[in-house]
PDB file of C-alpha atoms in Angstrom:
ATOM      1  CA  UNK A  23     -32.032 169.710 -56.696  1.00  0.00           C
ATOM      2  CA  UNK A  24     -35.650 171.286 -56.222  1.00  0.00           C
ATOM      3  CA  UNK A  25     -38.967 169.856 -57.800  1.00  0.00           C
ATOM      4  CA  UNK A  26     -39.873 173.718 -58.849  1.00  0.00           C
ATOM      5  CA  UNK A  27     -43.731 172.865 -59.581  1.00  0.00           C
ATOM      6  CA  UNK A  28     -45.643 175.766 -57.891  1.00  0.00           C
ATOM      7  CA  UNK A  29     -42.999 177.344 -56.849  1.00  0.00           C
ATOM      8  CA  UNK A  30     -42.316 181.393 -57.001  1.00  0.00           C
ATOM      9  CA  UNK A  31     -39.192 182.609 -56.367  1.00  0.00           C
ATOM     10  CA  UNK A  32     -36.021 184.460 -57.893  1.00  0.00           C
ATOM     11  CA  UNK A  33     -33.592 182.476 -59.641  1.00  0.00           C
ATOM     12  CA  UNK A  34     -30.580 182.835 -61.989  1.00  0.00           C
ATOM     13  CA  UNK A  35     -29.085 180.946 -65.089  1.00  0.00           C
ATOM     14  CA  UNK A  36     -25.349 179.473 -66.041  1.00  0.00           C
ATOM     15  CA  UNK A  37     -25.325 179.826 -69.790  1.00  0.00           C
ATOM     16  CA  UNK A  38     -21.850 177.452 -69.680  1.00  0.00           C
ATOM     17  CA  UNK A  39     -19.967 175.390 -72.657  1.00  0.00           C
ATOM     18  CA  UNK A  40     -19.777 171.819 -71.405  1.00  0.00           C
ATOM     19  CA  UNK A  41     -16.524 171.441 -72.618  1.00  0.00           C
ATOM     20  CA  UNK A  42     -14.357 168.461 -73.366  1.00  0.00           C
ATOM     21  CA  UNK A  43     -15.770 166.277 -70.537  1.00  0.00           C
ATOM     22  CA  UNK A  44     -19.140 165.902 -69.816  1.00  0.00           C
ATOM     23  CA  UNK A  45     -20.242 167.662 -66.286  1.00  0.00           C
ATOM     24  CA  UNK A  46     -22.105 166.623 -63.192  1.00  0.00           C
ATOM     25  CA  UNK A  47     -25.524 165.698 -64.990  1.00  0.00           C
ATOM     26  CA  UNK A  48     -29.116 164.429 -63.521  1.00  0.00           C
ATOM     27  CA  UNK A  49     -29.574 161.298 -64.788  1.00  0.00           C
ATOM     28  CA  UNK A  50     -32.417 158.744 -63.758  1.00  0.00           C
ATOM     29  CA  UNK A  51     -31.115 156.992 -61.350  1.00  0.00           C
ATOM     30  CA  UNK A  52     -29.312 159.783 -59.499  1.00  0.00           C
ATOM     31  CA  UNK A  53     -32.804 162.007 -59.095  1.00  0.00           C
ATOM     32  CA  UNK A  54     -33.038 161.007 -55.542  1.00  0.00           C
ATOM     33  CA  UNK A  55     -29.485 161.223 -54.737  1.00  0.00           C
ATOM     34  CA  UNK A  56     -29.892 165.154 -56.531  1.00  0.00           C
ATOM     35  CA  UNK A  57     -33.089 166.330 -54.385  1.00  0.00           C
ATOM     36  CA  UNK A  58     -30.713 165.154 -51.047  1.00  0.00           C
ATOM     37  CA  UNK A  59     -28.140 167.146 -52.034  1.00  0.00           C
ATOM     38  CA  UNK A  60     -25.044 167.833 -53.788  1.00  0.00           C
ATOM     39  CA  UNK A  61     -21.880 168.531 -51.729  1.00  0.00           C
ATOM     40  CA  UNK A  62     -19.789 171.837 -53.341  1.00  0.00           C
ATOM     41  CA  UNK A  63     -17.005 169.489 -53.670  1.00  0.00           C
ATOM     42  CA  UNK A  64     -18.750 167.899 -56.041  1.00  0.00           C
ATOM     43  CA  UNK A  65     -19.180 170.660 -58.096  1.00  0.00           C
ATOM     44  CA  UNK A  66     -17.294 171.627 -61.250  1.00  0.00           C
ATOM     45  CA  UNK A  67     -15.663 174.772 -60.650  1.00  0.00           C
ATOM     46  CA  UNK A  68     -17.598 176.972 -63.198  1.00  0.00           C
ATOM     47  CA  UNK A  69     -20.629 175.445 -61.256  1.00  0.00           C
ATOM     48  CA  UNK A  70     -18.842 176.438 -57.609  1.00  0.00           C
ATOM     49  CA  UNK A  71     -18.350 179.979 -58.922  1.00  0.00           C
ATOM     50  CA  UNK A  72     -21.888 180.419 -59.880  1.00  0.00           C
ATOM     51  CA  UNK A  73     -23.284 178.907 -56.994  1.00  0.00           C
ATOM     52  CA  UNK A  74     -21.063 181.576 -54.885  1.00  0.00           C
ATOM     53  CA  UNK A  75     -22.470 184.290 -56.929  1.00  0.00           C
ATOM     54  CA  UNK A  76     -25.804 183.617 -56.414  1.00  0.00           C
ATOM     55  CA  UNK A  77     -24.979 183.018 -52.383  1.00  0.00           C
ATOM     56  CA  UNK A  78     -23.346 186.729 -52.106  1.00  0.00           C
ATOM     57  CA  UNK A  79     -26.656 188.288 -54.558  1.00  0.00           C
ATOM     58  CA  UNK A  80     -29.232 186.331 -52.062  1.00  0.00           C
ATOM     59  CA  UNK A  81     -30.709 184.133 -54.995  1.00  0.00           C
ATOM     60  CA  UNK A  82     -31.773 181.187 -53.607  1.00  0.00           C
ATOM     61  CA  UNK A  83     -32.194 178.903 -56.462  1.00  0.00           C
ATOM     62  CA  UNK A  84     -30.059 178.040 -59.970  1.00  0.00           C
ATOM     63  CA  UNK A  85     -30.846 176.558 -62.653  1.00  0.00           C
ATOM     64  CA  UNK A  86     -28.001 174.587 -64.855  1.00  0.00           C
ATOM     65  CA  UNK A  87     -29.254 172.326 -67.969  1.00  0.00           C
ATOM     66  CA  UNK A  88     -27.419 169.250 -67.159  1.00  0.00           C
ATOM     67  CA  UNK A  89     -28.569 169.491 -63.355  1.00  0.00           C
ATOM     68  CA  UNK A  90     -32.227 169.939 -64.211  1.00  0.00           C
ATOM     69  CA  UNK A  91     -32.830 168.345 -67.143  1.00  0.00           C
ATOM     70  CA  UNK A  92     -33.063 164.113 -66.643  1.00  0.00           C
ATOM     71  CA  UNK A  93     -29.864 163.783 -69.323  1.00  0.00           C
ATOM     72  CA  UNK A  94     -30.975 159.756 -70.034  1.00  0.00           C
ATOM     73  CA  UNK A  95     -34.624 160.704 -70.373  1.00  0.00           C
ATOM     74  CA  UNK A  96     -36.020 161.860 -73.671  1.00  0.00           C
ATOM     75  CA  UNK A  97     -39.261 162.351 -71.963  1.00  0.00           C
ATOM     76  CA  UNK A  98     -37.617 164.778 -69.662  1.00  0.00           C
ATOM     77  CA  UNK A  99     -36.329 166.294 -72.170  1.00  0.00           C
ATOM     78  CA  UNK A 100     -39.297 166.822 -74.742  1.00  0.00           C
ATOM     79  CA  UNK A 101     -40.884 168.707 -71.421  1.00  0.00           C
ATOM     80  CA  UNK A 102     -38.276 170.827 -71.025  1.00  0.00           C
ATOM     81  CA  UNK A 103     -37.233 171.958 -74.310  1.00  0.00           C
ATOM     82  CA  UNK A 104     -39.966 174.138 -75.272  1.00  0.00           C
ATOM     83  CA  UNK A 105     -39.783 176.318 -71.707  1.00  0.00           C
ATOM     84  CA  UNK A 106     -36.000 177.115 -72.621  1.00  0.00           C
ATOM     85  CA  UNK A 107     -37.275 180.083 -73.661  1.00  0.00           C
ATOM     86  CA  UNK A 108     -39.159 180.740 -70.645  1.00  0.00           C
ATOM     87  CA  UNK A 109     -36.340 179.707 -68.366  1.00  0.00           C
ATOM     88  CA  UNK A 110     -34.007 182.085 -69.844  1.00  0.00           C
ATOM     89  CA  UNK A 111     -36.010 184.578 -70.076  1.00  0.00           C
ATOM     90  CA  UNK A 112     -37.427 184.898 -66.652  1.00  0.00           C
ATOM     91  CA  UNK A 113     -34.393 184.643 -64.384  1.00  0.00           C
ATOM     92  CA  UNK A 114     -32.994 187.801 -62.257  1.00  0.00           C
ATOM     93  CA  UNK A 115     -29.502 187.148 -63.568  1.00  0.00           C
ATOM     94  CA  UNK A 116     -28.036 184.963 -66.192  1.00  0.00           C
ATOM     95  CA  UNK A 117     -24.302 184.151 -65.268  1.00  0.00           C
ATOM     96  CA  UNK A 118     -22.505 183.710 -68.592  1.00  0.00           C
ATOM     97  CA  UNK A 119     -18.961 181.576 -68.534  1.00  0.00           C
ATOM     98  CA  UNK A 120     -17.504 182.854 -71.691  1.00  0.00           C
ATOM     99  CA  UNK A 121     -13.534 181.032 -71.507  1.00  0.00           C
ATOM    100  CA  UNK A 122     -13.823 177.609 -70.408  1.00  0.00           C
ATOM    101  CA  UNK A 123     -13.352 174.943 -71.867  1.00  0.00           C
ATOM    102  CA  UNK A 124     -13.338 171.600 -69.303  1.00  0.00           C
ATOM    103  CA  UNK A 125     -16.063 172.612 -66.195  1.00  0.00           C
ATOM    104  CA  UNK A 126     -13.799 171.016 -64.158  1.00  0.00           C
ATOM    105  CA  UNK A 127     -11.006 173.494 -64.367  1.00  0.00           C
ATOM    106  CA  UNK A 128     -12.613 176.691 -64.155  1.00  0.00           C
ATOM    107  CA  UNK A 129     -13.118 179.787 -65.648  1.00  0.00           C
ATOM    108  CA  UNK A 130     -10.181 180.167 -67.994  1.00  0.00           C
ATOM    109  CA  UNK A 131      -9.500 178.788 -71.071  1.00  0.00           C
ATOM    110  CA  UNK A 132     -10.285 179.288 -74.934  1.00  0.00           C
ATOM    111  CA  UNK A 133     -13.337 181.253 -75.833  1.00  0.00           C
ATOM    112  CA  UNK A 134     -15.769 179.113 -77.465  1.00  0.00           C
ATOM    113  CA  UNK A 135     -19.115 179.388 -75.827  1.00  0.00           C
ATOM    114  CA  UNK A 136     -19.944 181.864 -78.486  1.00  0.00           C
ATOM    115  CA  UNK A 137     -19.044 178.549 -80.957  1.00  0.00           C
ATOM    116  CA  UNK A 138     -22.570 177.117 -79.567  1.00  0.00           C
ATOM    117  CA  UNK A 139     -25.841 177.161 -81.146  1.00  0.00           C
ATOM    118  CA  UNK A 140     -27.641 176.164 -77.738  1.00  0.00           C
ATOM    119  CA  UNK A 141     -26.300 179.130 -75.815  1.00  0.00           C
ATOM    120  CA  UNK A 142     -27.640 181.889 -78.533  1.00  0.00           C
ATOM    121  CA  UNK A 143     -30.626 182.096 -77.137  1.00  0.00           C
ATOM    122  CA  UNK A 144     -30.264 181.821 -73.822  1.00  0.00           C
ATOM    123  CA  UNK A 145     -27.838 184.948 -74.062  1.00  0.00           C
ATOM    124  CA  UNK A 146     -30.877 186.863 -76.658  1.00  0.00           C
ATOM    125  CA  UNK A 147     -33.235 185.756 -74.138  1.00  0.00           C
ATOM    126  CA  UNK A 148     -31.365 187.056 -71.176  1.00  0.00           C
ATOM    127  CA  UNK A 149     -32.802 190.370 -69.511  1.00  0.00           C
ATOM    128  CA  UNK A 150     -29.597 190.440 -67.368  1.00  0.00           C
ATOM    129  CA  UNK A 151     -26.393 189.218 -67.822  1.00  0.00           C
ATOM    130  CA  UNK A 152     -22.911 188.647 -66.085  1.00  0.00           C
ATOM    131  CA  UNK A 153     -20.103 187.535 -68.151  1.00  0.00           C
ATOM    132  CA  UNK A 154     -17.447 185.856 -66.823  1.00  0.00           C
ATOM    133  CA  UNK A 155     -14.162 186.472 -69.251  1.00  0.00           C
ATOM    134  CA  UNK A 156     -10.953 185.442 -69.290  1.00  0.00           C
ATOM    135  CA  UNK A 157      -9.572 188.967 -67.229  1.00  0.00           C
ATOM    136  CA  UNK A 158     -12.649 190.527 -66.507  1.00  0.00           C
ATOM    137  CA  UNK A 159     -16.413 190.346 -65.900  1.00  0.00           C
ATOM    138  CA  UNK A 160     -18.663 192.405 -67.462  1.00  0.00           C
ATOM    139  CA  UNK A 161     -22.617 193.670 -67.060  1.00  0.00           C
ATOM    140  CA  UNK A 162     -25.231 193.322 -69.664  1.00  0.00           C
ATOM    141  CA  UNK A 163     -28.547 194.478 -69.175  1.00  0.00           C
ATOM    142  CA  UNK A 164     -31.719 194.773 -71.826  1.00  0.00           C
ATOM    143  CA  UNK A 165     -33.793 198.062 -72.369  1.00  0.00           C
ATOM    144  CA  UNK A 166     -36.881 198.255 -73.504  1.00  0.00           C
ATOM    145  CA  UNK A 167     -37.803 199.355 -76.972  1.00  0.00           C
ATOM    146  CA  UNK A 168     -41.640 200.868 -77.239  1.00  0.00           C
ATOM    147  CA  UNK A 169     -41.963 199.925 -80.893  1.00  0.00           C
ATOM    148  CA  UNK A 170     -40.002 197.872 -83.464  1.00  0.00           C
ATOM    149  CA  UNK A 171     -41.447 197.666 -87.221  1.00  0.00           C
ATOM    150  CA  UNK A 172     -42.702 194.359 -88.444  1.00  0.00           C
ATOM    151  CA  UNK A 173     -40.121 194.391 -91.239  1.00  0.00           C
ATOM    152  CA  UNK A 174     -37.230 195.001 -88.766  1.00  0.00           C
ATOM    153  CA  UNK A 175     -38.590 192.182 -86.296  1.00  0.00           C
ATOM    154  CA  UNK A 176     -38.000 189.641 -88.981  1.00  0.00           C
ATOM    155  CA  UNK A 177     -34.930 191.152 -90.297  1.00  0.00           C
ATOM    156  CA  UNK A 178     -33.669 190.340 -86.677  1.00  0.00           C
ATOM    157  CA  UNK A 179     -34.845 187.186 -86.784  1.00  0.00           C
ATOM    158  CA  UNK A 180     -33.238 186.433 -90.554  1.00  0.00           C
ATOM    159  CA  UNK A 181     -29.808 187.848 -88.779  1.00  0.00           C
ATOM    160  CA  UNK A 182     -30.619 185.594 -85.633  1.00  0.00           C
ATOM    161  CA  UNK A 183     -30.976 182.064 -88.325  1.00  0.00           C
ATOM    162  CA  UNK A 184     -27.307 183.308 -90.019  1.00  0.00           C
ATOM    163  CA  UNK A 185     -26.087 183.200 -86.483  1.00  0.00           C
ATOM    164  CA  UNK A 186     -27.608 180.347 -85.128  1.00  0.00           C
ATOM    165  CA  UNK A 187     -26.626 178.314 -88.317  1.00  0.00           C
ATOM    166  CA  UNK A 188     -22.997 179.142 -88.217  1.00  0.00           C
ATOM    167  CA  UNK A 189     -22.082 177.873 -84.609  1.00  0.00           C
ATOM    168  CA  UNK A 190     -22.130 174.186 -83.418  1.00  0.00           C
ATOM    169  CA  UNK A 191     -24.532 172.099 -82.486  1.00  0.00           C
ATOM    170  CA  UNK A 192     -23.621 168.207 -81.198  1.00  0.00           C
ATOM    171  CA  UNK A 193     -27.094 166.809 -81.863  1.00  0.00           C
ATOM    172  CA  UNK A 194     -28.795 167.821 -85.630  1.00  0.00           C
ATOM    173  CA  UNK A 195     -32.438 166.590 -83.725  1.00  0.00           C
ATOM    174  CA  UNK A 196     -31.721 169.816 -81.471  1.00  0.00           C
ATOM    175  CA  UNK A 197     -31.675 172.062 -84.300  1.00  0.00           C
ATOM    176  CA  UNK A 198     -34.907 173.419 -84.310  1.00  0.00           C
ATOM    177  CA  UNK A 199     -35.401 172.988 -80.449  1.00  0.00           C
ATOM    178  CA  UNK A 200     -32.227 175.132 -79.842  1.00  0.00           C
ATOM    179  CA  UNK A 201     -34.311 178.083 -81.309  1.00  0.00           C
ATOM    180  CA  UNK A 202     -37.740 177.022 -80.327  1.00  0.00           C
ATOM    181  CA  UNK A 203     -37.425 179.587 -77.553  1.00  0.00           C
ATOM    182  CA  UNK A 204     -36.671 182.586 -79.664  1.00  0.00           C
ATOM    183  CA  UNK A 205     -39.005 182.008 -82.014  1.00  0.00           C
ATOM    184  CA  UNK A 206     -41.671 181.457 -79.383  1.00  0.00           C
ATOM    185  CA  UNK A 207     -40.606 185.181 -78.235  1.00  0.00           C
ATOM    186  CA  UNK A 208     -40.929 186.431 -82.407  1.00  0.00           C
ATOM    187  CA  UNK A 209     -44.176 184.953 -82.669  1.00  0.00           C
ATOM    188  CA  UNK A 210     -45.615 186.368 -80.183  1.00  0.00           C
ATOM    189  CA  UNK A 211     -44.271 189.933 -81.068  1.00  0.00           C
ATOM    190  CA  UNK A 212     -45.547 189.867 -84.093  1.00  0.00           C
ATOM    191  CA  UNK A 213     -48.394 187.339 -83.886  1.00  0.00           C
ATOM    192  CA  UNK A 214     -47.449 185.266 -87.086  1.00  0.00           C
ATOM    193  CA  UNK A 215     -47.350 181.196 -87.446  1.00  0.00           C
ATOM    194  CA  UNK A 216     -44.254 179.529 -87.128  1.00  0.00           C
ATOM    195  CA  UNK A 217     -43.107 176.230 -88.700  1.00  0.00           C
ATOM    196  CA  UNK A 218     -39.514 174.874 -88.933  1.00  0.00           C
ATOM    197  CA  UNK A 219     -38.051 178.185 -89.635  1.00  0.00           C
ATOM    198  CA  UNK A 220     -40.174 180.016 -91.546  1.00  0.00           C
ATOM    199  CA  UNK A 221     -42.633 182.790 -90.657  1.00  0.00           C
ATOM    200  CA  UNK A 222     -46.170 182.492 -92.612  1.00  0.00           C
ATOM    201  CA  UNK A 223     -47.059 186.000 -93.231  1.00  0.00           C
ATOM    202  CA  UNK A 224     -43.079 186.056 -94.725  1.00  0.00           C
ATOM    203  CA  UNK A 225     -42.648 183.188 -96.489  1.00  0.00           C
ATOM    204  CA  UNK A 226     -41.559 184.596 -99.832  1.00  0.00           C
ATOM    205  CA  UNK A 227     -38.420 185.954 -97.761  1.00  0.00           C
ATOM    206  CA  UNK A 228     -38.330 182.842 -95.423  1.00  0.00           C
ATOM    207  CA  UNK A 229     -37.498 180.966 -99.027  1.00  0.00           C
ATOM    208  CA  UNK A 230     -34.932 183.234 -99.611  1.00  0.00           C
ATOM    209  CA  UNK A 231     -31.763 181.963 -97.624  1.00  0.00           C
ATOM    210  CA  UNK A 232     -28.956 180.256 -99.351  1.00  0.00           C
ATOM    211  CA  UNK A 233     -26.066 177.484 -98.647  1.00  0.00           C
ATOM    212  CA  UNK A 234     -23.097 178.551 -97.084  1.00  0.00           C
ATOM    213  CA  UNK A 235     -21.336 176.708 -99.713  1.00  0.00           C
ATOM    214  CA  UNK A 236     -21.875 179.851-102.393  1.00  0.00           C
ATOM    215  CA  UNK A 237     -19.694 181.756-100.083  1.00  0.00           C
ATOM    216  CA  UNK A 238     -15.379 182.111-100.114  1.00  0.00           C
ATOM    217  CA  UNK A 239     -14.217 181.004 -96.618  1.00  0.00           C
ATOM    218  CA  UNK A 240     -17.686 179.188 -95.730  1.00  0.00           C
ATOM    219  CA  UNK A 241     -17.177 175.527 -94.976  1.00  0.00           C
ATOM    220  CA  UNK A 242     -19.189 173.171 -96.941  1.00  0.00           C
ATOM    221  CA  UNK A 243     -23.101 172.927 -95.951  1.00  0.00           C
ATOM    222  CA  UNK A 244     -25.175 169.461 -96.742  1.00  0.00           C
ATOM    223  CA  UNK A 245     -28.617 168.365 -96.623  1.00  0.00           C
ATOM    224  CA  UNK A 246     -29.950 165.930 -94.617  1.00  0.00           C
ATOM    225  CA  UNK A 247     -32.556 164.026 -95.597  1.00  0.00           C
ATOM    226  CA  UNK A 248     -34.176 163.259 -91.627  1.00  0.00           C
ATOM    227  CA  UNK A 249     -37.842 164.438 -91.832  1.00  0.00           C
ATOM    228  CA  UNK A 250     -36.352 166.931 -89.173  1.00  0.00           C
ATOM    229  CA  UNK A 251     -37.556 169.913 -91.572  1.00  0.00           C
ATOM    230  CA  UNK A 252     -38.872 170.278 -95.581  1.00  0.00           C
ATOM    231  CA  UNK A 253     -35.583 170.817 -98.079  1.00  0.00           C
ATOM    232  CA  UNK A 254     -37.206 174.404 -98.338  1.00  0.00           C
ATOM    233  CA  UNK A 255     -36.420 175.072 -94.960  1.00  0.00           C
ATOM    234  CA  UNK A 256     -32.912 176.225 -94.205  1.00  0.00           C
ATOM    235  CA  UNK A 257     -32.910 173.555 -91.218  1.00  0.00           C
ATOM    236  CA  UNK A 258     -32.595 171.281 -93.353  1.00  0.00           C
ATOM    237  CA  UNK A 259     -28.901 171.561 -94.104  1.00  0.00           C
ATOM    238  CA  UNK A 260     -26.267 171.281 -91.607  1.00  0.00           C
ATOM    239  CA  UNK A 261     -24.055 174.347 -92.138  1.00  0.00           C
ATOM    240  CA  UNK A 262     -24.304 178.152 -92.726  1.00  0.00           C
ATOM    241  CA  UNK A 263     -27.200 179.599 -94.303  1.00  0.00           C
ATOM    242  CA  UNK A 264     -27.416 183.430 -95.746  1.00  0.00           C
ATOM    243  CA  UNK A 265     -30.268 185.444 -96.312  1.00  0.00           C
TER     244      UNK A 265
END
């Protein structure tokens, strides 16, 4: 593990499920024990496999959530959580395991990293992208569009909130975090104010979602009352949302 402050340098991404167990994590009191070293045998395998990757492309340094985010410290983690979309934006590759399931069994199992509301972004954010499937890989990479409309930039983004809202999410606190990172990105597209959801210089459409539950097949949404966001905001229901 690497203190990165001041550092320049290359790096890739695992965009990962964690699975049924948790994985190797920083935690604390393990920090020191980290920045001596970690031993590949210690690795998960989905953590092995990108670690190889990155050896054979000459990218010296990796960065994986649970191994560089302090897991037991909120601190740590109210640093980190607004440069998600910086981290995953930045890197030379983004290594995307798709199938598995448990990190310490490798690469193939069910799909459900697509299940995740965390990973959206990091795979929108993502400038290049290896996917890791269950018989294949596959290469992603992002072109460059001169000029977007304002109207389509927040249709995109509407699209992006029905996504978002219809995958899982283990901790309701992370729900606006998860996104922070894309918004960040919309905002400063199309230079408009952001709060918990909602785009200023849009608001009449911003208002204009709906619960999942007026729609055949849609499990049930509720609303939590948390303080996390207003009850006009769509975040503050725990379910689907349509615009």
């Amino acid at each position: 593990l690497v203190d990165g402050t001041g550092l320049h340098g290359e790096y890739a991404t695992l965009s990962h499920c964690w699975g049924t167990h948790r994985p190797l994590n920083t935690e604390e009191r393990t920090i020191a024990q980290r920045r001596h070293g970690i031993l590949d045998t210690k690795l998960p395998r989905t953590f092995r496999g990108a670690v190889v990757i990155c050896r054979e492309l000459k990218i010296r340094y990796l960065w994986i959530n649970s191994l560089c985010i302090i897991q037991d410290s909120r601190k740590d983690w109210a640093k980190n959580a607004p440069r998600m979309g910086d981290v995953y934006s930045n890197p030379i590759l983004t290594i995307v395991v798709s199938v598995v399931v448990d990190n310490t069994e490798g690469y193939f199992k069910d799909r459900i990293l697509d299940q995740r509301a965390w990973i959206l972004q990091e795979q929108v954010l993502a400038t290049r992208t290896l996917n890791m499937g269950r018989k294949e890989m596959s290469w992603l990479c992002s072109e460059h569009v001169s000029s977007i409309p304002r109207s389509q930039i927040y249709d995109f983004w509407y699209r992006t909130v029905m996504d978002f809202t219809g995958r899982k999410l283990t901790y309701r606190k992370d729900k606006l975090a998860a996104i922070a990172g894309l918004a960040n990105r919309y905002g400063a597209t199309i230079q408009d104010n952001y709060f918990a959801g909602m785009w200023k210089n849009d608001i009449l459409i911003s208002l204009l979602w709906r619960s999942g539950a007026a729609l055949a097949g849609v499990p049930p949404t509720k609303r939590v009352s948390d303080g996390l966001a207003p009850s006009l905001s769509w975040a503050s229901l725990d379910g689907f949302v349509d615009y």
